[in-house]
CSV table of N, CA and C in Angstrom, one decimal:
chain,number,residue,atom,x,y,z
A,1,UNK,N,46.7,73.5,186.9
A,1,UNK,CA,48.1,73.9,187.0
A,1,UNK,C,49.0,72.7,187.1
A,2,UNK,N,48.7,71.7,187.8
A,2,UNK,CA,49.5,70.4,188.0
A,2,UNK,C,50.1,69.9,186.4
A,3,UNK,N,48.9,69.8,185.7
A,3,UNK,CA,48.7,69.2,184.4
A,3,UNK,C,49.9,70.2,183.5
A,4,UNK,N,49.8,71.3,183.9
A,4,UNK,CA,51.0,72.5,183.2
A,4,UNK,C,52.4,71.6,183.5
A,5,UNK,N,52.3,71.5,185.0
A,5,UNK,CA,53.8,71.2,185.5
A,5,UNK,C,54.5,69.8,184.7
A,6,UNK,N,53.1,69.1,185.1
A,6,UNK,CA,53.2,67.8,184.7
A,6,UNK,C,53.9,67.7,183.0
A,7,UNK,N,53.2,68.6,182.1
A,7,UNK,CA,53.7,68.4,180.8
A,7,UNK,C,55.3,69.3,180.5
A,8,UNK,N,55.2,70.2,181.5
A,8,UNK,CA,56.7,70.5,181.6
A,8,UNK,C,57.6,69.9,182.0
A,9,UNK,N,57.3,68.7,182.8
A,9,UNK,CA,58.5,67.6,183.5
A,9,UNK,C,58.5,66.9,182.8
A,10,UNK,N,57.8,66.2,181.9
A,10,UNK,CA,57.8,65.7,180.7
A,10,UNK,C,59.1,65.8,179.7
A,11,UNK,N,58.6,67.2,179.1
A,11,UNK,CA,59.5,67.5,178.1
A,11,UNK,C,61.1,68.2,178.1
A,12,UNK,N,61.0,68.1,179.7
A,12,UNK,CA,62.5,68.4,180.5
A,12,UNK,C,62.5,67.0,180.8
A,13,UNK,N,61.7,66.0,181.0
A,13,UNK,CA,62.8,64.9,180.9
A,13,UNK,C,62.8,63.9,179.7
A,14,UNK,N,62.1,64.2,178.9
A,14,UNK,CA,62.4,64.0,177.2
A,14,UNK,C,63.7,64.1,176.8
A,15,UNK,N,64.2,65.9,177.0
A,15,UNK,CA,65.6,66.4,176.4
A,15,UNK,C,66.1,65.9,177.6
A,16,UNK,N,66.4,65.7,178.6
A,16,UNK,CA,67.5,65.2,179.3
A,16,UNK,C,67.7,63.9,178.7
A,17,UNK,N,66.9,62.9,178.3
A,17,UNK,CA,66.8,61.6,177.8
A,17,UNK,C,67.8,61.5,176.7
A,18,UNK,N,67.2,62.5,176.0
A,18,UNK,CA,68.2,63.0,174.1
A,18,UNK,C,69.5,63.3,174.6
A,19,UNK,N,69.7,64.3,175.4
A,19,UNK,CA,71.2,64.6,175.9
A,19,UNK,C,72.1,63.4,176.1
A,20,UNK,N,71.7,62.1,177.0
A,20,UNK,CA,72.3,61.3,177.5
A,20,UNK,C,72.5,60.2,176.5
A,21,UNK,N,71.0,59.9,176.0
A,21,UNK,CA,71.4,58.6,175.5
A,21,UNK,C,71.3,59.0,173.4
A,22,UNK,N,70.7,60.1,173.8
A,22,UNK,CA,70.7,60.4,171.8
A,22,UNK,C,72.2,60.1,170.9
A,23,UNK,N,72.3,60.1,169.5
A,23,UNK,CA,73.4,60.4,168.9
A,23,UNK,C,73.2,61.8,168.8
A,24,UNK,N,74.3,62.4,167.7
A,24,UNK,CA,74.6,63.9,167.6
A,24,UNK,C,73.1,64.2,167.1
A,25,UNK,N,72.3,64.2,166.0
A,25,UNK,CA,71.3,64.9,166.2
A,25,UNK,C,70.4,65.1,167.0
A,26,UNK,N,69.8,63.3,167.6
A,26,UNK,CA,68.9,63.9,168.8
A,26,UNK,C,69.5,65.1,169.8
A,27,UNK,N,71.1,64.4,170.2
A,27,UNK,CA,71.7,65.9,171.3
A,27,UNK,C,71.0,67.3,170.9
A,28,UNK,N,71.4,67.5,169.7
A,28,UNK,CA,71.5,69.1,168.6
A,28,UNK,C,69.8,69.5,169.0
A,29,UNK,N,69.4,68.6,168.8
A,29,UNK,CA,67.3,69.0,168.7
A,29,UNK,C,67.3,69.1,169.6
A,30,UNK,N,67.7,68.3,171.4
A,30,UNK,CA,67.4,68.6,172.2
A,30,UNK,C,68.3,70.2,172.9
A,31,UNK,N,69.6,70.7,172.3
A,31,UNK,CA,69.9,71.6,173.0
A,31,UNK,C,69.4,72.8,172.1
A,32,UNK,N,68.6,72.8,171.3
A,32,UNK,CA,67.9,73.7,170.5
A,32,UNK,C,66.7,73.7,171.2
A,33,UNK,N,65.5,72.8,171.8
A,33,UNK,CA,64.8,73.5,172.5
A,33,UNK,C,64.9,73.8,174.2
A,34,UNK,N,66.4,73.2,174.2
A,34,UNK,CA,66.5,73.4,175.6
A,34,UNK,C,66.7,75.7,175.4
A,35,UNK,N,67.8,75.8,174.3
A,35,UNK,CA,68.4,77.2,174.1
A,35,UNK,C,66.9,77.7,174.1
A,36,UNK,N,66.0,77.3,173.2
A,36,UNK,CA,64.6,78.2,173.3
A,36,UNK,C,63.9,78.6,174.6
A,37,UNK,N,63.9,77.5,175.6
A,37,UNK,CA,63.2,77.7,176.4
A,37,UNK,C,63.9,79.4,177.7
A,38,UNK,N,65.2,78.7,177.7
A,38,UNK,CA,66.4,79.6,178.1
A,38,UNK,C,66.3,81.0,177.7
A,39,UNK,N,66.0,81.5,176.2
A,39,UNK,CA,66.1,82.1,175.4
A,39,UNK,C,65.0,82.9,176.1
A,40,UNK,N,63.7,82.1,175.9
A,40,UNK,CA,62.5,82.8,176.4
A,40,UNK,C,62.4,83.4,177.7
A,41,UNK,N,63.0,82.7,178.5
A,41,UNK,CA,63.3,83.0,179.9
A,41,UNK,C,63.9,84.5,180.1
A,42,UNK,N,64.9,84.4,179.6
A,42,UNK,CA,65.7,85.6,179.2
A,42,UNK,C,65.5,86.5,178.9
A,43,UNK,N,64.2,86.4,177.2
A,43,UNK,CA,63.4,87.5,177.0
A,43,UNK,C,62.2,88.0,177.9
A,44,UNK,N,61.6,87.3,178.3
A,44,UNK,CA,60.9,87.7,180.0
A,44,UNK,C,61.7,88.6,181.0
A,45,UNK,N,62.3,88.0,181.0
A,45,UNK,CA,63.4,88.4,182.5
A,45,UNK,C,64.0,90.1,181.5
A,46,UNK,N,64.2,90.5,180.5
A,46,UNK,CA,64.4,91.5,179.7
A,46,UNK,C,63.3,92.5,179.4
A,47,UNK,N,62.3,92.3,178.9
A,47,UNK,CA,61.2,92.9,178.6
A,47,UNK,C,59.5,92.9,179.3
A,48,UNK,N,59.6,91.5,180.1
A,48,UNK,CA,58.8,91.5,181.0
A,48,UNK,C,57.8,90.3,180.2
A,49,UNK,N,56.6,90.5,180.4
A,49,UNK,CA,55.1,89.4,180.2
A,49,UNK,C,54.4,90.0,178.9
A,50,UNK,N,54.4,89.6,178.0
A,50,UNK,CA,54.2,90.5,176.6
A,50,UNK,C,52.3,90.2,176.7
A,51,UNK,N,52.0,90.9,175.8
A,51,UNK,CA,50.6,91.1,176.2
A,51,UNK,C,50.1,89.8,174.8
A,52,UNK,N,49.2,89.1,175.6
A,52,UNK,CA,48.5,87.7,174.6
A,52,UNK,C,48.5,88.3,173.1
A,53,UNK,N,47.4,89.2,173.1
A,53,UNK,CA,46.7,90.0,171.9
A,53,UNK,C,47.5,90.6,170.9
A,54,UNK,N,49.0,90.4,171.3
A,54,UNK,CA,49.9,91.3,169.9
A,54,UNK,C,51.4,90.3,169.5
A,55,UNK,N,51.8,90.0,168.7
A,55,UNK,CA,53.1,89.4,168.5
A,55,UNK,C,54.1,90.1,169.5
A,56,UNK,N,54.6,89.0,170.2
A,56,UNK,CA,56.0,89.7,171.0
A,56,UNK,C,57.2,89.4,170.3
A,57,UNK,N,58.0,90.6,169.7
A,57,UNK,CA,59.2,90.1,168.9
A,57,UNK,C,60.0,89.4,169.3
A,58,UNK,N,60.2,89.3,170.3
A,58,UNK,CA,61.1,88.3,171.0
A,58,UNK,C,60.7,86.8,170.7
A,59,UNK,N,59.5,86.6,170.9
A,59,UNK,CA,59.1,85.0,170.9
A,59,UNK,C,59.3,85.0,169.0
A,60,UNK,N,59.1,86.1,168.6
A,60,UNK,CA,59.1,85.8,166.8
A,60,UNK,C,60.6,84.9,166.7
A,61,UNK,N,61.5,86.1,167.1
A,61,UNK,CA,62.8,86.2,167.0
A,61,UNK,C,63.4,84.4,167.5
A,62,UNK,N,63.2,84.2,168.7
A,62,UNK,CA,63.5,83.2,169.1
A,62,UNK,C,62.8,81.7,168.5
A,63,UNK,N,61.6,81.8,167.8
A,63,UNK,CA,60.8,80.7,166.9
A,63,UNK,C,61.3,81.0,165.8
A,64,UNK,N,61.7,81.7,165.2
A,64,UNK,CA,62.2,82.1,163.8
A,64,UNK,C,63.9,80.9,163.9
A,65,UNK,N,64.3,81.6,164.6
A,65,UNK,CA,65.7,80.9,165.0
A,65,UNK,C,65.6,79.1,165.1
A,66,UNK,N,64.8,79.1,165.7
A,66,UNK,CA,64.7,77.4,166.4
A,66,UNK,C,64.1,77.0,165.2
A,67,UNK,N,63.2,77.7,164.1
A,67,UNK,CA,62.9,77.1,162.7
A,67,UNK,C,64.1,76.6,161.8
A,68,UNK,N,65.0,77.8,162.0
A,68,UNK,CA,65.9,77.6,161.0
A,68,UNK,C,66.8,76.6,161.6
A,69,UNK,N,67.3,76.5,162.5
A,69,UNK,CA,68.6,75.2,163.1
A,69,UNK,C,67.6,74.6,163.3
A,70,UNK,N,66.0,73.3,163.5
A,70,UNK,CA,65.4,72.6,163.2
A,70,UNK,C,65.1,72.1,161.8
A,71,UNK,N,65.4,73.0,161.0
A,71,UNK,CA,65.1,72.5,159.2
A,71,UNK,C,66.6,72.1,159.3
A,72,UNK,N,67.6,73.0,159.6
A,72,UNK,CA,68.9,72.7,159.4
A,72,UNK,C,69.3,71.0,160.1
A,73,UNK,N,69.0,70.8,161.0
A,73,UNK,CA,69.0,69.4,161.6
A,73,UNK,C,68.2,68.4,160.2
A,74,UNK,N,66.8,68.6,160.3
A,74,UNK,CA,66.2,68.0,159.3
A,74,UNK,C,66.5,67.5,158.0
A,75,UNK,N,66.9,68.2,157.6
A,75,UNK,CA,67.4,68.2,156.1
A,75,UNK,C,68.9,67.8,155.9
A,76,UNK,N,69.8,67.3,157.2
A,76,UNK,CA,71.0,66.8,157.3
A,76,UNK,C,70.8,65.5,157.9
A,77,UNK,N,70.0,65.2,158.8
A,77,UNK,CA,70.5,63.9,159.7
A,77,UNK,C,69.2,62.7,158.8
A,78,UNK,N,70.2,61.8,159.1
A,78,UNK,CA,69.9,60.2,158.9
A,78,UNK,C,68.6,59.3,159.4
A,79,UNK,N,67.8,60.5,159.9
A,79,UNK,CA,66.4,60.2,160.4
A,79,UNK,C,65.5,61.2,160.0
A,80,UNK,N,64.0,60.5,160.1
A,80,UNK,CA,63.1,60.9,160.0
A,80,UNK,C,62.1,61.7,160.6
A,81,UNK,N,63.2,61.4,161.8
A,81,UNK,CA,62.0,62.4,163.1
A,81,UNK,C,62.1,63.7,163.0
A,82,UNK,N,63.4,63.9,162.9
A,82,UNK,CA,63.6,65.8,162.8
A,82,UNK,C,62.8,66.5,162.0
A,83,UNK,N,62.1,65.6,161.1
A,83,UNK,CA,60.9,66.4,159.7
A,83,UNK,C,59.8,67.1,161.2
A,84,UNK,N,59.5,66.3,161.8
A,84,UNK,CA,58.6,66.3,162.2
A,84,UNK,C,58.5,67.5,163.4
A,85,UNK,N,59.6,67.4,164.3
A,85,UNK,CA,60.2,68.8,165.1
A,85,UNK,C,60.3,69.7,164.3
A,86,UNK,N,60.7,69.6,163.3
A,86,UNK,CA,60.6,70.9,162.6
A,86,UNK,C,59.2,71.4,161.7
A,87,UNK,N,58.7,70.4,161.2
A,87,UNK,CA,56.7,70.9,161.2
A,87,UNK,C,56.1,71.4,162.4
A,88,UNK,N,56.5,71.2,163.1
A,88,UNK,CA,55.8,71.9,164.5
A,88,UNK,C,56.5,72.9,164.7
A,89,UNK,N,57.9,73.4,164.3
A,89,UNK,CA,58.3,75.0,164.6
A,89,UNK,C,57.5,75.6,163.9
A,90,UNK,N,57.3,74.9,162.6
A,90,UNK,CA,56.5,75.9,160.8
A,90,UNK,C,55.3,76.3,162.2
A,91,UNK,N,55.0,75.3,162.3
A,91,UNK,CA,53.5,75.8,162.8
A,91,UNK,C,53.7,76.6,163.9
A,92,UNK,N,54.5,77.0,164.5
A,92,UNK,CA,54.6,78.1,165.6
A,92,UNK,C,54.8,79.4,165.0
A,93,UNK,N,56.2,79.4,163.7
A,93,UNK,CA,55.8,80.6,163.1
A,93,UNK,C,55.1,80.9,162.2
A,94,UNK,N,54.0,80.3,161.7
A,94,UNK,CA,52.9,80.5,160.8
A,94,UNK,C,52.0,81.6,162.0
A,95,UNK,N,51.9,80.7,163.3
A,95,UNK,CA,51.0,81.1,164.4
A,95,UNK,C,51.1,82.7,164.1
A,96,UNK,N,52.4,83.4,164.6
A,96,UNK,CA,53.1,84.6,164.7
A,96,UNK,C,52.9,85.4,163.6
A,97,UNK,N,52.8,84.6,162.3
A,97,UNK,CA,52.8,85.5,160.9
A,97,UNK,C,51.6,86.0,160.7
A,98,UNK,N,50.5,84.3,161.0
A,98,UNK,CA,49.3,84.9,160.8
A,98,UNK,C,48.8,86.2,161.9
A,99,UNK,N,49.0,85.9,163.4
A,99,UNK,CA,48.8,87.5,164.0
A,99,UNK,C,49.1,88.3,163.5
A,100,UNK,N,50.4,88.6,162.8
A,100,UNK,CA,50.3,89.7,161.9
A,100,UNK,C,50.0,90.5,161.8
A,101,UNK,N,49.6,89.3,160.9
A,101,UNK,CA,48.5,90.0,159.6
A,101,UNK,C,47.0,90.2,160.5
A,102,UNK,N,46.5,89.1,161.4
A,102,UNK,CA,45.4,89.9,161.5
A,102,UNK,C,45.5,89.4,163.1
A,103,UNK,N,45.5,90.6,163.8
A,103,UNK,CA,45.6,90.8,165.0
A,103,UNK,C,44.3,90.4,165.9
A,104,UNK,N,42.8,90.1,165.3
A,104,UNK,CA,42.0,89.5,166.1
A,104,UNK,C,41.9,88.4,166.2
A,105,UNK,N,43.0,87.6,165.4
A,105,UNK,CA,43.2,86.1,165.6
A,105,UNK,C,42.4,85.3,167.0
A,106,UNK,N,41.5,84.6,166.9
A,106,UNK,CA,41.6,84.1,167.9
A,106,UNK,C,42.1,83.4,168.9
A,107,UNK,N,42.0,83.9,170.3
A,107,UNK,CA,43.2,83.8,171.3
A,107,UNK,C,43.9,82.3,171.1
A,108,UNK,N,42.7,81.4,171.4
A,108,UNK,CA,42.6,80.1,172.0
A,108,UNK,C,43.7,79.5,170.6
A,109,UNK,N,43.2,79.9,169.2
A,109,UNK,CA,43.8,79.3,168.4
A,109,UNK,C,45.4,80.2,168.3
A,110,UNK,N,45.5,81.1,168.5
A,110,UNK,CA,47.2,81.6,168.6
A,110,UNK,C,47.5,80.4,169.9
A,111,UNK,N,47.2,80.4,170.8
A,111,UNK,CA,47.6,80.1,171.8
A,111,UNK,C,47.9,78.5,171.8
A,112,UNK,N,47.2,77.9,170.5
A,112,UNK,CA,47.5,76.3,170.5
A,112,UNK,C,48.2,76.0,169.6
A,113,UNK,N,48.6,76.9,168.7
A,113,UNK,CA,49.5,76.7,167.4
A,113,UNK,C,51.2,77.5,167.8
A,114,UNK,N,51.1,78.2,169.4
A,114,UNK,CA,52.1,78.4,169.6
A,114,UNK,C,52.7,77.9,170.7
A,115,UNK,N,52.1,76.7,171.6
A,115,UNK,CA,52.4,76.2,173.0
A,115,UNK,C,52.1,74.8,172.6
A,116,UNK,N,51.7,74.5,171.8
A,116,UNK,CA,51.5,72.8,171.8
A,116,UNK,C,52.1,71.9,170.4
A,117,UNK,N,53.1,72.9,169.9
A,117,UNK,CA,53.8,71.9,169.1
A,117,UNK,C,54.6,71.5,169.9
A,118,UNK,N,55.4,72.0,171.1
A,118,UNK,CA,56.6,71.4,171.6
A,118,UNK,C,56.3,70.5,172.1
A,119,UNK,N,55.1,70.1,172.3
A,119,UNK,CA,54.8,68.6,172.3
A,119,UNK,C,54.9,67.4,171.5
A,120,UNK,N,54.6,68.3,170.1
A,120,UNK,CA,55.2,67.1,169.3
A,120,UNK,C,56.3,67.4,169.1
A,121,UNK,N,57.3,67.9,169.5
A,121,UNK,CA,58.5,68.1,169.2
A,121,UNK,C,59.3,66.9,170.3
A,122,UNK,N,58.8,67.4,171.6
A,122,UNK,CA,59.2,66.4,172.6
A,122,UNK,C,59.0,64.6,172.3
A,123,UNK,N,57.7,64.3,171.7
A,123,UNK,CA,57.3,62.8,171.3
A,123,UNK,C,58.0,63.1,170.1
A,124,UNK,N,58.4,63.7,168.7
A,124,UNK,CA,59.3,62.8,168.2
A,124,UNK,C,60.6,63.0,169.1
A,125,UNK,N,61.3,63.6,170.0
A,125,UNK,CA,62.6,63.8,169.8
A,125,UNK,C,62.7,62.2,170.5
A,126,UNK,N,61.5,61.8,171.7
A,126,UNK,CA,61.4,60.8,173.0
A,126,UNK,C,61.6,59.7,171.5
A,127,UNK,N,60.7,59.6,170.8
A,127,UNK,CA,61.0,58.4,169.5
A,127,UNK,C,62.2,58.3,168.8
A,128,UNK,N,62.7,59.7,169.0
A,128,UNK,CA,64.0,59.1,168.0
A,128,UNK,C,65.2,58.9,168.6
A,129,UNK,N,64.8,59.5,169.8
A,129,UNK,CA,66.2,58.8,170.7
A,129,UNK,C,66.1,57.6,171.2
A,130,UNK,N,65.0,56.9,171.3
A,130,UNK,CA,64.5,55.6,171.7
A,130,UNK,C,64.6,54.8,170.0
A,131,UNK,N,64.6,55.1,169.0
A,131,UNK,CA,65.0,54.7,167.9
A,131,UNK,C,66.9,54.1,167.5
A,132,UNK,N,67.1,55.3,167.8
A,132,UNK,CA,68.3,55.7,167.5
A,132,UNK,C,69.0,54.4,168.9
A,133,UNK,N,68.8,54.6,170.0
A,133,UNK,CA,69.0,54.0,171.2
A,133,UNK,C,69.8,52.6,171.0
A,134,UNK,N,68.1,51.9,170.4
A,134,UNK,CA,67.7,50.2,169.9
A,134,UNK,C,68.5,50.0,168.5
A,135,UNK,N,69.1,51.3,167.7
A,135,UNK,CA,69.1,50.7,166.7
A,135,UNK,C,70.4,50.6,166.8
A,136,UNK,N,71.1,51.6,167.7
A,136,UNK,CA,73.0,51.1,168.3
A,136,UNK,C,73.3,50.0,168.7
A,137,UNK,N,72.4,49.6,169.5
A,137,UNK,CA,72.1,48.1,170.2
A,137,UNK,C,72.1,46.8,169.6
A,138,UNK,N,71.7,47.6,168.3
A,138,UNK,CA,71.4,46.4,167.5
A,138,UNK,C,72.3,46.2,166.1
A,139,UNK,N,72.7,47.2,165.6
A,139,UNK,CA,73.7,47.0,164.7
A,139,UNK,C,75.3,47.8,164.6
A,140,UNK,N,75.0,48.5,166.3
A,140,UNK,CA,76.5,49.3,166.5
A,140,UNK,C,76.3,50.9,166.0
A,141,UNK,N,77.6,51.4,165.8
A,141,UNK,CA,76.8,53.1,165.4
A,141,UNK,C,77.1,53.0,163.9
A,142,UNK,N,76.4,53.7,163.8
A,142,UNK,CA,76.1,54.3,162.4
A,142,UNK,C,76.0,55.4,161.8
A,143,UNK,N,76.3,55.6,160.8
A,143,UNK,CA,76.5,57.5,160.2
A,143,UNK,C,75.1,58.3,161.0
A,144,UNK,N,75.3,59.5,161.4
A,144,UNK,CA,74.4,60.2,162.4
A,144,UNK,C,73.5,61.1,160.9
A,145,UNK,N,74.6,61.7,160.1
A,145,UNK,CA,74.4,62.2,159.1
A,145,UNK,C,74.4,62.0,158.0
A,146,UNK,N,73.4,62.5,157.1
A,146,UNK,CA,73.2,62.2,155.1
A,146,UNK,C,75.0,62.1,154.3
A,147,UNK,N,74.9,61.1,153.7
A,147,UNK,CA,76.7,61.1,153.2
A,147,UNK,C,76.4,62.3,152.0
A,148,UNK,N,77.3,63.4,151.9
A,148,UNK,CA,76.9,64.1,150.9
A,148,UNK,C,77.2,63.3,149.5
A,149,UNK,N,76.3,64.0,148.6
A,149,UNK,CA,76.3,63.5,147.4
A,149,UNK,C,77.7,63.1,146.3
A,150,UNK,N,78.5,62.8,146.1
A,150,UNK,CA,79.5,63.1,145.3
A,150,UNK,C,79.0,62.1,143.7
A,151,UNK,N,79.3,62.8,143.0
A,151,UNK,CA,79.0,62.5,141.1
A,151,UNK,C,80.0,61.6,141.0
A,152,UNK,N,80.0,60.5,140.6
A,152,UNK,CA,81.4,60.0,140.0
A,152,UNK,C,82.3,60.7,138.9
A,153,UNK,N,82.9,60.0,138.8
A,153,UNK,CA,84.7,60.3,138.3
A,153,UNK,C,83.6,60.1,136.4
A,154,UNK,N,84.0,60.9,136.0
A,154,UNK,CA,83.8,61.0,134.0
A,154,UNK,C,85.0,60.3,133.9
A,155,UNK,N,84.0,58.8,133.1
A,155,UNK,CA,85.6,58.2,132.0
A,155,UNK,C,85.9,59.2,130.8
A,156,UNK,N,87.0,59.5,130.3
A,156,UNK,CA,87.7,59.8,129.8
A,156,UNK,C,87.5,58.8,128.5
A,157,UNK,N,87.3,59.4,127.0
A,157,UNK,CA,86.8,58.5,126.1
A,157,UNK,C,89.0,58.2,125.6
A,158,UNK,N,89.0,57.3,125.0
A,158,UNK,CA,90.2,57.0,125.1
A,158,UNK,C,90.6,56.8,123.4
């Protein structure tokens, strides 16, 4: 039980870390699993303790969500780590898809493909705000986000 708490103080003081010292995306990733956790809480506190053995829509619902604004982060910001927070949501809702389909999934393996990505979520976010951090420090700030693409101007044949 310690070891539970222990990895929960962790990853609550990971995202407090992102909040303070991150740029705009680490913030964004950390108030995305902060909303998840909140979210879950919520859905508990609404429907009660869902039974191991069956998808609870709510956790669908709420991993489904944190997938999409996690790719959305990914696929916009100026770093590399968000790929990686957001491979570990895929893998939470793969978790969910695959019960499914086949509901005797093994417990142990639903139960580690849906509670232990936020671990890797928390070590990249602790890397990339410790990235992001050193690299203000070191060259000042810099675009948070991808410059969109723009085509140049067509010469005009004359």
């Amino acid at each position: 039980m310690l070891l539970i708490w222990l990895y929960r103080a962790a990853v609550a003081a990971t995202v407090l870390f992102a909040l303070r010292k991150g740029g705009e995306p680490e913030r964004l990733v950390a108030t995305i699993l902060l909303a998840t956790v909140l979210l879950d809480l919520l859905n508990h506190a609404a429907f009660g303790m869902p039974a191991f053995f069956s998808v609870d829509p709510g956790h669908l619902v709420i991993d489904g969500w944190a997938m999409i604004a996690l790719l959305w982060v990914a696929l916009r910001a100026n770093r590399g780590w968000p790929m990686w927070a957001c491979s570990a949501q895929i893998i939470v809702v793969l978790a969910h898809m695959s019960k499914l389909i086949d509901l005797s999934l093994v417990r142990y393996g639903y139960f580690v493909m849906t509670q232990m990505p936020i671990l890797i979520q928390a070590v990249a976010l602790l890397a990339g705000t410790i990235a992001h951090f050193r690299r203000e420090e070191r060259i000042g700030r810099y675009h948070a986000w991808r410059l969109p693409y723009r085509r140049p101007p067509r010469l005009r044949p004359t």
